[in-house]
Amino acid sequence: MTNSPWPAISLGAAHARLTGPGAPFEIEEVLVRGQMLRVWKHAPATAAEVFAAARAFGPREFLVLGDERVTHDGFARAVLALAAHLRACGLQKGDRVALVMRNLPEWPVVFMAGLLAGAIMVPLNAWWTGTELAYGILDSGARFVFADAERLSRLADLPPCVGRIFVTRAANPPPGVTVLEDVIGAPASWPGLPDGTMPDVPLSPEDDATIFYTSGTTGAPKGALGTHRSATTNIFAAPFSVARNAIRNGNPVPDPAAMPPRIALLAVPFFHVIGSLSVMLPTMAAGGKLVLMHRFDAEAALGLIERERVTMTGGVPAIMLTLLEHPRLGDFDLSSLTLATYGGAPPPPDLPARIVAAFPNAVTGHGWGMTETSATCTTHSGRDYHNRPDSCGPVLPVGRLKVMVEDREAEPGEVGALWAFGPNVAKGYWNRPEATAAAFQDGWVKTGDLASIDAEGFCTIVDRATDMVIRGGANIYCIEVENVLSRHPAVAEAALVGLPHPQLGEVPAAMVQARGPVSEAVLQEFVGQYLAAYKVPVRILISPDALPRNAGGKLVRRELARAFVS
Ligand code: AMP
């Protein structure tokens, strides 16, 4: 870093310098479904382009799970073998292929093979019950289903749309099911597969590619339909953010070829857009390595960071909080970690400072996005993030954000409904014209979040529109009360919910994960020191247990609210 005043360049000028003609993150405009979209000119725009980029890194390791290690070359051979098999099974362009597995090396193989063969991939939530999985398979009309043995055992009644089921890692595969290992072998044998050829399926950036189900905190899951372009737009998000930090700090734009390969500890599931689109695809395209875990466990994660010399982890704020809270944090060599990055749920504002204190070599990164925006929309990191720890950063220069207050655009700093636009925005909800019409308009998606954007373009998420408690007409943003509670030394984490109230409609109540002894009255008084009396929770449940979260790392408020009924 230079000693010159910071920032060395304004945000607008930094974006212009990095995206102009001849610049590394050059942007061009393309007409897509009647809208002029700004797109990364040099980013891979289809799965085939990502695959070609990754294949060039042949002997480098790509996937690690326990003692299993797969190189980019072994991965590429398995992908091409499976893609050829799917075509031979009659897979047609646009067929849906459901994928339900824990984070196994087979997951990205199936995902890429399906895409190269022309399928629309449907990653399903591996934590779902059999009924929920059957719903996703039926709703998407999947012709092919890939499952690991554990998930297959949950799939008792498969909808009639399914023509073929593949299973992996099954000790006793049931009859009528194709064993994936019979087609491509186990990961250790992938390097011995034939070289393979690309399927003869032309892919365009605007072709349908993915259906990701919304996590369902607000009702029945809906499938967000994304394209190759919307999925691959993520690939430039993190490198752009790194480059922006560099020039904001007065340094030259770093040369990606001169940087050591990224080693990412994947602590979130592949089936969420964060796992697959914002971590897996960029790591694949850049020749990096993904370290997988059977399931997230903080001590095992710390051990893997040390063993694999992991350079990047995070995913959602809860992961970083769990690592930071771990009593054996100091026993591990975590010096390799240069990037801790997360999104998907609001992080407490003190998180970046805590990360830097625990991981001295790490830059902290934060971003906002959602299933309907195929993951990342904003990126925020380094000094910008430490200066504005409440913000999720400015929108990536390929996209646009606006805040609407009824029918007008909000003034800078004014809170309203957040809308997002750009090449990463989904086309709509699969087979749901009414839900699509309600949420998507002229390329914009109404995000359902309440936010403000300041005069420089930094966005701050205030709350989910539905995560607001309205007490007798006065709005209480859950996040505001949660942030105050989290500042109390005995509080590890806090969540606010609305309890029904006969006169006021709703009153706020909180659930707290405590690190030590503390009483309800002490916490109420603490909140009252910082916030107006109407925002102080009328009840606070205190427990040593972690708060319930869904697969995307978000608090499940309905479940929390039920705790107050008993
Ligand atoms: P999902 O579609 O499951 O990824 O959920 C998207 C929602 O998660 C958004 O609409 C936000 O409410 C929330 N979210 C995502 N990223 C952030 C963030 N950085 N800060 C606050 N909330 C976030």
Coordinates of C-alpha atoms and ligand atoms in Angstrom, one line a residue:
M1 CA 0.0 0.0 0.0
T2 CA 1.2 3.5 -0.8
N3 CA 1.2 6.3 1.8
S4 CA -0.9 8.6 -0.4
P5 CA -4.4 9.5 0.8
W6 CA -7.1 6.9 0.4
P7 CA -8.9 6.3 -1.8
A8 CA -6.5 7.0 -4.6
I9 CA -9.3 6.9 -7.1
S10 CA -13.1 7.4 -6.7
L11 CA -15.4 4.5 -7.1
G12 CA -16.8 5.8 -10.4
A13 CA -13.4 6.4 -11.8
A14 CA -12.2 3.0 -10.6
H15 CA -15.1 1.3 -12.4
A16 CA -14.5 3.3 -15.6
R17 CA -10.8 2.5 -15.6
L18 CA -11.3 -1.2 -15.1
T19 CA -14.1 -1.6 -17.6
G20 CA -13.3 0.7 -20.5
P21 CA -12.0 -0.4 -24.0
G22 CA -8.9 -2.5 -23.7
A23 CA -9.2 -2.8 -19.9
P24 CA -9.0 -6.2 -18.2
F25 CA -12.7 -6.1 -17.2
E26 CA -13.9 -4.5 -20.3
I27 CA -17.7 -4.3 -20.6
E28 CA -19.7 -4.6 -23.8
E29 CA -23.4 -4.2 -24.4
V30 CA -25.6 -7.0 -25.9
L31 CA -29.3 -7.1 -26.6
V32 CA -30.9 -9.9 -24.6
R33 CA -34.6 -10.5 -24.5
G34 CA -35.3 -6.9 -25.5
Q35 CA -33.0 -5.4 -22.9
M36 CA -29.5 -3.9 -23.5
L37 CA -27.3 -5.7 -21.0
R38 CA -23.8 -4.8 -20.0
V39 CA -21.7 -8.0 -19.9
W40 CA -18.1 -8.9 -19.2
K41 CA -16.4 -9.0 -22.6
H42 CA -13.6 -11.4 -21.7
A43 CA -15.4 -13.7 -19.2
P44 CA -16.4 -17.2 -20.2
A45 CA -20.1 -16.9 -21.1
T46 CA -21.1 -20.6 -21.4
A47 CA -20.3 -23.8 -19.5
A48 CA -18.3 -24.9 -22.5
E49 CA -16.1 -21.9 -22.2
V50 CA -15.6 -22.4 -18.5
F51 CA -14.8 -26.0 -19.1
A52 CA -12.2 -25.2 -21.8
A53 CA -10.5 -22.7 -19.5
A54 CA -10.4 -25.2 -16.6
R55 CA -9.1 -28.0 -18.7
A56 CA -6.0 -26.1 -19.6
F57 CA -4.9 -26.5 -16.0
G58 CA -4.7 -30.3 -16.4
P59 CA -2.3 -31.6 -13.7
R60 CA -3.3 -29.1 -11.0
E61 CA -5.5 -30.4 -8.2
F62 CA -9.2 -29.3 -8.5
L63 CA -11.2 -31.4 -5.9
V64 CA -10.2 -32.7 -2.5
L65 CA -12.4 -34.7 -0.2
G66 CA -10.6 -36.4 2.7
D67 CA -8.0 -38.6 1.0
E68 CA -9.6 -38.3 -2.5
R69 CA -7.8 -36.0 -4.9
V70 CA -9.0 -35.1 -8.4
T71 CA -7.0 -33.1 -10.9
H72 CA -8.5 -30.7 -13.4
D73 CA -7.6 -33.3 -16.1
G74 CA -9.3 -36.2 -14.2
F75 CA -12.3 -34.0 -13.7
A76 CA -12.5 -33.0 -17.4
R77 CA -12.3 -36.7 -18.5
A78 CA -15.1 -37.7 -16.1
V79 CA -17.2 -34.8 -17.3
L80 CA -16.8 -35.7 -21.0
A81 CA -17.4 -39.4 -20.4
L82 CA -20.7 -38.6 -18.5
A83 CA -21.8 -36.0 -21.1
A84 CA -21.3 -38.5 -23.9
H85 CA -23.3 -41.1 -21.8
L86 CA -26.2 -38.7 -21.3
R87 CA -26.4 -37.9 -25.0
A88 CA -26.3 -41.7 -25.7
C89 CA -29.2 -42.1 -23.2
G90 CA -31.2 -39.7 -25.4
L91 CA -30.8 -36.4 -23.4
Q92 CA -32.1 -33.6 -25.6
K93 CA -31.2 -29.9 -25.3
G94 CA -33.4 -28.3 -22.6
D95 CA -34.1 -31.6 -20.7
R96 CA -34.0 -31.1 -17.0
V97 CA -31.5 -33.1 -14.9
A98 CA -32.0 -33.1 -11.1
L99 CA -28.9 -33.3 -8.9
V100 CA -29.2 -34.1 -5.3
M101 CA -26.0 -35.0 -3.4
R102 CA -24.0 -33.8 -0.5
N103 CA -20.7 -31.9 -1.5
L104 CA -19.0 -34.8 -3.3
P105 CA -16.5 -34.6 -6.2
E106 CA -19.3 -36.1 -8.3
W107 CA -21.5 -33.0 -7.9
P108 CA -19.5 -30.7 -10.2
V109 CA -18.9 -33.6 -12.6
V110 CA -22.7 -34.1 -13.0
F111 CA -23.3 -30.4 -13.1
M112 CA -20.8 -29.7 -15.9
A113 CA -21.6 -32.9 -17.8
G114 CA -25.3 -32.0 -17.9
L115 CA -24.6 -28.4 -19.0
L116 CA -22.2 -29.5 -21.8
A117 CA -24.8 -32.1 -23.0
G118 CA -27.4 -29.3 -23.3
A119 CA -29.4 -29.9 -20.1
I120 CA -31.0 -27.5 -17.7
M121 CA -29.4 -28.5 -14.4
V122 CA -31.6 -28.6 -11.3
P123 CA -29.6 -28.7 -8.1
L124 CA -31.9 -29.7 -5.3
N125 CA -31.5 -29.0 -1.6
A126 CA -29.7 -32.0 -0.1
W127 CA -31.3 -31.3 3.2
W128 CA -34.8 -31.6 1.9
T129 CA -37.1 -34.5 2.9
G130 CA -38.3 -37.1 0.3
T131 CA -41.5 -35.1 -0.2
E132 CA -39.7 -31.9 -0.8
L133 CA -37.3 -33.6 -3.3
A134 CA -40.2 -35.2 -5.1
Y135 CA -41.8 -31.7 -5.3
G136 CA -38.6 -30.3 -6.9
I137 CA -38.3 -33.2 -9.4
L138 CA -42.0 -32.9 -10.4
D139 CA -42.0 -29.1 -10.5
S140 CA -38.9 -29.0 -12.8
G141 CA -40.1 -32.1 -14.8
A142 CA -36.7 -33.7 -14.5
R143 CA -36.1 -36.6 -16.9
F144 CA -32.8 -37.6 -15.2
V145 CA -32.0 -37.7 -11.5
F146 CA -28.6 -38.0 -10.0
A147 CA -28.5 -38.8 -6.3
D148 CA -26.1 -40.1 -3.7
A149 CA -27.2 -43.3 -1.9
E150 CA -28.3 -41.3 1.2
R151 CA -30.7 -39.1 -0.9
L152 CA -31.8 -41.9 -3.1
S153 CA -33.1 -43.7 -0.1
R154 CA -35.4 -40.7 0.6
L155 CA -36.9 -40.8 -2.9
A156 CA -39.6 -43.4 -2.5
D157 CA -42.2 -42.2 -5.0
L158 CA -40.5 -40.6 -8.0
P159 CA -42.8 -38.6 -10.3
P160 CA -43.5 -40.2 -13.7
C161 CA -41.4 -37.6 -15.6
V162 CA -38.2 -39.3 -14.4
G163 CA -36.8 -41.7 -17.1
R164 CA -33.5 -42.6 -15.5
I165 CA -32.0 -42.5 -12.1
F166 CA -28.3 -42.5 -11.4
V167 CA -26.8 -43.2 -7.9
T168 CA -23.3 -42.7 -6.6
R169 CA -21.6 -44.1 -3.5
A170 CA -24.2 -46.9 -3.0
A171 CA -23.1 -50.1 -1.2
N172 CA -26.3 -51.9 -2.4
P173 CA -27.7 -50.0 -5.3
P174 CA -31.4 -50.8 -5.8
P175 CA -32.5 -52.5 -9.0
G176 CA -33.4 -50.3 -12.0
V177 CA -30.9 -47.6 -11.0
T178 CA -27.8 -46.8 -13.0
V179 CA -24.6 -46.8 -10.9
L180 CA -22.6 -43.7 -11.8
E181 CA -19.4 -45.6 -11.0
D182 CA -20.3 -48.1 -13.8
V183 CA -20.3 -45.2 -16.3
I184 CA -17.3 -43.1 -15.2
G185 CA -15.6 -45.1 -12.4
A186 CA -14.7 -43.8 -8.9
P187 CA -12.7 -40.5 -8.7
A188 CA -9.4 -42.2 -8.3
S189 CA -9.8 -43.8 -11.8
W190 CA -10.9 -40.6 -13.6
P191 CA -7.4 -39.8 -14.9
G192 CA -7.5 -43.2 -16.7
L193 CA -10.6 -42.3 -18.7
P194 CA -10.3 -41.6 -22.4
D195 CA -9.5 -38.1 -23.4
G196 CA -13.1 -37.5 -24.6
T197 CA -14.6 -35.0 -27.0
M198 CA -17.0 -32.2 -26.4
P199 CA -20.6 -33.1 -27.1
D200 CA -21.9 -31.8 -30.4
V201 CA -24.3 -29.4 -28.8
P202 CA -24.0 -25.7 -29.6
L203 CA -24.4 -23.6 -26.5
S204 CA -25.2 -19.9 -26.5
P205 CA -24.9 -17.6 -23.5
E206 CA -28.6 -17.0 -23.5
D207 CA -29.5 -20.7 -23.4
D208 CA -31.4 -21.9 -20.3
A209 CA -28.9 -23.6 -17.9
T210 CA -30.1 -23.8 -14.3
I211 CA -33.1 -24.0 -12.1
F212 CA -32.2 -23.2 -8.5
Y213 CA -35.0 -23.4 -6.0
T214 CA -35.4 -20.4 -3.7
S215 CA -34.6 -21.4 -0.2
G216 CA -38.2 -21.0 0.9
T217 CA -38.0 -18.8 3.9
T218 CA -41.0 -17.0 2.5
G219 CA -43.2 -19.7 1.2
A220 CA -43.2 -22.6 -1.3
P221 CA -39.9 -23.0 -3.2
K222 CA -40.0 -21.5 -6.7
G223 CA -37.4 -22.5 -9.4
A224 CA -35.4 -19.5 -10.6
L225 CA -34.5 -20.1 -14.3
G226 CA -31.0 -19.0 -15.1
T227 CA -29.0 -19.0 -18.3
H228 CA -25.3 -19.8 -19.1
R229 CA -24.7 -16.1 -19.0
S230 CA -26.3 -15.5 -15.6
A231 CA -24.4 -18.4 -14.1
T232 CA -21.0 -17.4 -15.5
T233 CA -21.3 -13.7 -14.8
N234 CA -20.1 -14.5 -11.2
I235 CA -16.7 -15.5 -12.6
F236 CA -15.4 -12.0 -12.8
A237 CA -17.0 -10.7 -9.5
A238 CA -14.2 -11.6 -7.1
P239 CA -11.3 -10.7 -9.5
F240 CA -13.0 -7.4 -10.3
S241 CA -13.3 -6.7 -6.6
V242 CA -9.6 -7.5 -6.0
A243 CA -8.6 -5.2 -8.9
R244 CA -10.8 -2.4 -7.6
N245 CA -9.3 -2.6 -4.1
A246 CA -5.8 -2.5 -5.7
I247 CA -6.5 0.8 -7.6
R248 CA -8.5 2.3 -4.7
N249 CA -5.3 1.7 -2.7
G250 CA -3.1 3.4 -5.4
N251 CA -1.6 0.1 -6.5
P252 CA -1.5 -1.3 -10.1
V253 CA -4.1 -3.8 -11.2
P254 CA -2.8 -7.3 -10.2
D255 CA -2.0 -9.8 -12.9
P256 CA -4.2 -12.9 -12.3
A257 CA -1.6 -15.1 -14.0
A258 CA 1.0 -14.0 -11.5
M259 CA -1.2 -14.8 -8.5
P260 CA -1.0 -18.1 -6.7
P261 CA -3.9 -20.4 -7.5
R262 CA -6.9 -20.0 -5.3
I263 CA -7.5 -22.9 -2.7
A264 CA -11.1 -22.6 -1.5
L265 CA -12.5 -24.4 1.5
L266 CA -16.1 -24.9 0.4
A267 CA -18.1 -24.6 3.6
V268 CA -21.5 -24.1 2.0
P269 CA -23.5 -26.5 -0.1
F270 CA -23.0 -26.8 -3.8
F271 CA -26.8 -26.7 -4.3
H272 CA -27.0 -23.1 -3.2
V273 CA -26.0 -20.5 -5.8
I274 CA -23.2 -19.3 -3.5
G275 CA -21.6 -22.8 -3.5
S276 CA -21.9 -23.6 -7.1
L277 CA -22.0 -20.2 -8.9
S278 CA -19.9 -17.9 -6.8
V279 CA -17.3 -20.4 -5.4
M280 CA -17.2 -23.5 -7.7
L281 CA -17.4 -21.9 -11.2
P282 CA -14.8 -19.1 -10.6
T283 CA -12.5 -21.6 -8.9
M284 CA -12.8 -24.0 -11.7
A285 CA -12.3 -21.4 -14.4
A286 CA -9.2 -20.1 -12.7
G287 CA -7.5 -23.5 -12.2
G288 CA -8.0 -23.4 -8.5
K289 CA -8.7 -26.1 -5.9
L290 CA -11.9 -26.8 -4.0
V291 CA -11.5 -28.5 -0.6
L292 CA -14.8 -30.2 0.2
M293 CA -16.1 -31.3 3.6
H294 CA -18.5 -34.2 4.3
R295 CA -20.5 -31.7 6.4
F296 CA -19.4 -28.4 7.9
D297 CA -17.6 -28.8 11.2
A298 CA -15.6 -25.9 12.6
E299 CA -12.7 -27.9 14.0
A300 CA -12.4 -30.0 10.8
A301 CA -12.5 -26.8 8.8
L302 CA -9.7 -25.3 10.8
G303 CA -7.7 -28.5 10.3
L304 CA -8.3 -28.4 6.6
I305 CA -7.2 -24.7 6.3
E306 CA -3.9 -25.7 7.9
R307 CA -3.5 -29.0 6.0
E308 CA -4.4 -27.8 2.5
R309 CA -3.0 -24.2 2.9
V310 CA -6.4 -22.9 2.1
T311 CA -6.4 -19.3 0.8
M312 CA -10.1 -18.6 0.8
T313 CA -13.2 -19.6 2.8
G314 CA -16.5 -18.2 4.1
G315 CA -19.6 -18.5 2.0
V316 CA -22.1 -17.2 4.6
P317 CA -21.4 -15.0 7.7
A318 CA -22.5 -17.8 10.0
I319 CA -19.5 -19.9 8.9
M320 CA -17.0 -17.2 9.8
L321 CA -18.8 -16.6 13.1
T322 CA -18.6 -20.3 13.9
L323 CA -14.9 -20.4 13.1
L324 CA -14.2 -17.2 15.1
E325 CA -16.1 -18.6 18.1
H326 CA -14.2 -21.9 18.1
P327 CA -12.2 -22.4 21.3
R328 CA -9.3 -24.0 19.5
L329 CA -9.0 -21.3 16.8
G330 CA -5.5 -20.4 18.1
D331 CA -4.2 -23.9 17.8
F332 CA -4.1 -24.0 14.0
D333 CA -1.8 -22.4 11.5
L334 CA -4.2 -20.2 9.5
S335 CA -1.6 -18.0 7.9
S336 CA -2.5 -19.2 4.4
L337 CA -5.9 -17.6 4.5
T338 CA -5.8 -14.4 2.3
L339 CA -9.6 -14.0 1.7
A340 CA -12.6 -14.5 4.0
T341 CA -15.7 -13.7 2.0
Y342 CA -19.4 -14.2 2.5
G343 CA -22.9 -13.1 1.6
G344 CA -26.4 -14.6 1.5
A345 CA -27.4 -13.3 4.9
P346 CA -26.6 -10.0 6.8
P347 CA -23.2 -10.2 8.6
P348 CA -22.8 -8.3 11.9
P349 CA -21.0 -5.0 11.3
D350 CA -18.1 -6.0 13.6
L351 CA -17.4 -9.2 11.6
P352 CA -14.7 -7.7 9.3
A353 CA -12.7 -6.3 12.2
R354 CA -13.0 -9.7 14.1
I355 CA -11.8 -11.6 11.0
V356 CA -8.8 -9.4 10.6
A357 CA -7.9 -9.8 14.2
A358 CA -8.0 -13.6 14.0
F359 CA -6.6 -14.0 10.4
P360 CA -4.0 -11.4 10.1
N361 CA -3.3 -12.2 6.4
A362 CA -6.9 -12.2 5.3
V363 CA -8.8 -9.5 3.3
T364 CA -12.5 -9.6 4.2
G365 CA -15.1 -9.6 1.4
H366 CA -18.8 -9.3 1.5
G367 CA -21.4 -9.4 -1.2
W368 CA -25.1 -9.3 -1.6
G369 CA -27.1 -11.5 -4.0
M370 CA -29.9 -14.0 -4.1
T371 CA -31.0 -17.1 -6.0
E372 CA -32.9 -14.9 -8.5
T373 CA -29.7 -13.0 -9.2
S374 CA -27.6 -16.2 -9.7
A375 CA -25.5 -15.2 -6.6
T376 CA -23.3 -12.1 -6.6
C377 CA -24.7 -8.6 -7.4
T378 CA -22.5 -6.4 -5.2
T379 CA -19.0 -6.9 -3.9
H380 CA -17.4 -5.1 -0.9
S381 CA -14.0 -5.8 0.4
G382 CA -10.7 -4.5 1.9
R383 CA -10.7 -1.0 3.1
D384 CA -14.0 -0.1 1.5
Y385 CA -15.6 -2.7 3.7
H386 CA -13.8 -1.7 6.9
N387 CA -14.9 1.9 6.3
R388 CA -18.5 0.9 5.7
P389 CA -19.1 -2.3 7.6
D390 CA -22.9 -1.9 7.4
S391 CA -22.8 -1.9 3.6
C392 CA -22.7 -4.8 1.1
G393 CA -20.9 -2.6 -1.4
P394 CA -21.6 -1.1 -4.7
V395 CA -23.3 -3.1 -7.5
L396 CA -20.9 -4.8 -10.0
P397 CA -20.5 -2.5 -13.0
V398 CA -22.3 -5.0 -15.3
G399 CA -25.5 -4.6 -13.2
R400 CA -27.7 -1.9 -11.8
L401 CA -29.6 -1.5 -8.5
K402 CA -32.4 0.9 -7.6
V403 CA -34.4 1.6 -4.5
M404 CA -38.1 2.2 -5.0
V405 CA -40.4 4.1 -2.7
E406 CA -43.9 3.3 -4.1
D407 CA -43.6 4.5 -7.7
R408 CA -40.5 6.7 -7.5
E409 CA -36.8 6.1 -7.1
A410 CA -35.5 6.8 -3.6
E411 CA -33.2 9.7 -2.8
P412 CA -29.6 8.7 -1.8
G413 CA -29.8 7.2 1.7
E414 CA -33.5 6.7 1.7
V415 CA -34.8 3.2 2.5
G416 CA -37.1 1.5 0.1
A417 CA -37.6 -1.7 -2.0
L418 CA -34.4 -2.9 -3.7
W419 CA -34.6 -3.9 -7.4
A420 CA -31.7 -5.5 -9.3
F421 CA -30.9 -5.6 -13.0
G422 CA -28.2 -7.2 -15.1
P423 CA -26.9 -10.2 -16.9
N424 CA -27.0 -12.3 -13.8
V425 CA -30.7 -11.8 -13.2
A426 CA -32.8 -15.0 -13.8
K427 CA -35.4 -15.1 -16.6
G428 CA -38.2 -15.8 -14.2
Y429 CA -39.7 -18.7 -12.2
W430 CA -40.0 -22.0 -13.9
N431 CA -43.6 -22.6 -15.0
R432 CA -44.9 -19.8 -12.8
P433 CA -46.1 -17.0 -15.0
E434 CA -47.9 -15.2 -12.2
A435 CA -45.1 -15.3 -9.7
T436 CA -42.7 -14.3 -12.6
A437 CA -44.9 -11.3 -13.5
A438 CA -45.1 -10.2 -9.9
A439 CA -41.3 -10.3 -9.3
F440 CA -39.7 -9.7 -12.7
Q441 CA -40.2 -6.6 -14.9
D442 CA -38.3 -5.5 -18.0
G443 CA -35.1 -7.4 -16.8
W444 CA -35.4 -6.1 -13.2
V445 CA -36.1 -8.4 -10.3
K446 CA -37.9 -7.0 -7.2
T447 CA -35.6 -8.5 -4.6
G448 CA -37.9 -8.3 -1.5
D449 CA -35.2 -6.6 0.4
L450 CA -35.3 -3.2 2.0
A451 CA -32.2 -1.2 1.3
S452 CA -30.7 2.2 0.8
I453 CA -28.0 3.3 -1.7
D454 CA -25.8 6.3 -0.8
A455 CA -24.6 9.0 -3.1
E456 CA -21.5 7.1 -4.1
G457 CA -23.4 3.9 -4.8
F458 CA -22.8 1.9 -1.7
C459 CA -25.8 -0.3 -0.9
T460 CA -26.9 -1.2 2.6
I461 CA -29.4 -3.9 3.1
V462 CA -31.7 -2.9 5.9
D463 CA -33.9 -6.0 6.1
R464 CA -36.0 -8.4 4.2
A465 CA -39.3 -6.7 3.5
T466 CA -40.9 -9.6 5.5
D467 CA -38.3 -9.4 8.2
M468 CA -39.6 -6.3 9.6
V469 CA -41.7 -6.2 12.8
I470 CA -44.5 -3.6 12.7
R471 CA -45.4 -2.6 16.2
G472 CA -48.6 -0.6 16.1
G473 CA -47.6 1.0 12.8
A474 CA -44.0 1.7 13.8
N475 CA -41.5 -0.3 11.7
I476 CA -38.7 -2.2 13.5
Y477 CA -36.0 -3.5 11.3
C478 CA -34.9 -6.9 12.7
I479 CA -31.3 -6.4 11.8
E480 CA -31.0 -3.2 13.8
V481 CA -32.0 -4.8 17.0
E482 CA -30.0 -8.0 16.3
N483 CA -26.9 -5.9 15.7
V484 CA -27.3 -4.2 19.1
L485 CA -27.8 -7.5 20.9
S486 CA -24.8 -8.9 19.2
R487 CA -22.7 -6.1 20.6
H488 CA -23.3 -7.4 24.1
P489 CA -20.3 -9.5 25.2
A490 CA -22.4 -12.4 26.4
V491 CA -24.2 -12.7 23.1
A492 CA -22.9 -14.9 20.3
E493 CA -25.8 -14.3 17.9
A494 CA -29.3 -12.9 18.1
A495 CA -32.5 -13.0 16.0
L496 CA -35.6 -10.9 16.2
V497 CA -39.1 -12.1 15.4
G498 CA -42.6 -10.6 15.7
L499 CA -45.0 -12.0 18.2
P500 CA -48.7 -11.5 17.5
H501 CA -50.2 -8.8 19.8
P502 CA -53.9 -8.1 20.2
Q503 CA -53.6 -4.3 20.2
L504 CA -50.4 -3.5 18.4
G505 CA -50.5 -6.2 15.7
E506 CA -46.9 -7.4 16.5
V507 CA -44.3 -6.9 19.2
P508 CA -40.6 -7.7 18.9
A509 CA -39.1 -10.7 20.7
A510 CA -35.6 -12.0 20.5
M511 CA -33.8 -15.3 20.7
V512 CA -30.2 -15.2 21.7
Q513 CA -27.3 -17.7 21.6
A514 CA -25.4 -16.8 24.7
R515 CA -21.7 -17.3 25.3
G516 CA -22.0 -16.9 29.0
P517 CA -24.5 -16.1 31.8
V518 CA -26.8 -13.2 31.1
S519 CA -30.4 -12.4 32.0
E520 CA -33.3 -11.2 29.9
A521 CA -33.6 -8.0 31.9
V522 CA -29.9 -7.1 31.4
L523 CA -30.2 -7.6 27.6
Q524 CA -33.4 -5.5 27.5
E525 CA -31.7 -2.7 29.3
F526 CA -28.7 -3.0 27.0
V527 CA -30.9 -2.6 23.9
G528 CA -32.7 0.2 25.5
Q529 CA -29.5 2.1 25.9
Y530 CA -29.1 2.2 22.1
L531 CA -32.5 2.0 20.6
A532 CA -36.0 3.6 21.1
A533 CA -38.1 1.9 23.7
Y534 CA -40.6 0.5 21.1
K535 CA -37.7 -1.5 19.6
V536 CA -36.7 -3.3 22.8
P537 CA -37.8 -6.9 22.6
V538 CA -40.6 -7.7 25.0
R539 CA -39.3 -11.2 25.5
I540 CA -35.8 -12.6 25.1
L541 CA -35.2 -16.3 25.1
I542 CA -31.6 -17.1 26.0
S543 CA -30.0 -20.4 25.1
P544 CA -26.4 -21.8 24.5
D545 CA -27.6 -23.4 21.3
A546 CA -27.0 -22.0 17.7
L547 CA -30.0 -20.4 16.1
P548 CA -31.8 -22.5 13.5
R549 CA -30.7 -21.7 10.0
N550 CA -31.7 -23.0 6.6
A551 CA -29.4 -24.4 3.9
G552 CA -28.5 -20.9 2.7
G553 CA -27.4 -19.9 6.1
K554 CA -30.4 -17.7 6.8
L555 CA -32.3 -17.6 10.0
V556 CA -35.6 -19.5 9.9
R557 CA -37.7 -16.9 11.6
R558 CA -41.0 -18.9 11.5
E559 CA -39.3 -21.7 13.4
L560 CA -37.9 -19.1 15.9
A561 CA -41.3 -17.6 16.5
R562 CA -42.7 -21.0 17.3
A563 CA -40.3 -21.2 20.3
F564 CA -42.2 -18.4 22.0
V565 CA -45.5 -20.2 21.8
S566 CA -44.5 -23.2 23.9
Ligands
AMP1 P1 -31.2 -16.7 -1.3 O1 -32.0 -16.5 -2.5 O2 -31.5 -17.8 -0.4 O3 -29.8 -16.5 -1.5 O4 -31.6 -15.4 -0.3 C1 -31.4 -14.1 -0.8 C2 -31.7 -13.2 0.4 O5 -30.7 -13.3 1.4 C3 -31.6 -11.7 -0.1 O6 -32.8 -11.3 -0.6 C4 -31.3 -11.1 1.3 O7 -32.5 -10.9 2.1 C5 -30.4 -12.0 1.9 N1 -29.0 -11.6 1.7 C6 -28.2 -12.1 0.8 N2 -27.0 -11.5 0.9 C7 -27.1 -10.6 1.9 C8 -26.2 -9.6 2.5 N3 -24.9 -9.5 2.0 N4 -26.6 -8.9 3.5 C9 -27.9 -9.0 3.9 N5 -28.8 -9.9 3.4 C10 -28.4 -10.7 2.4

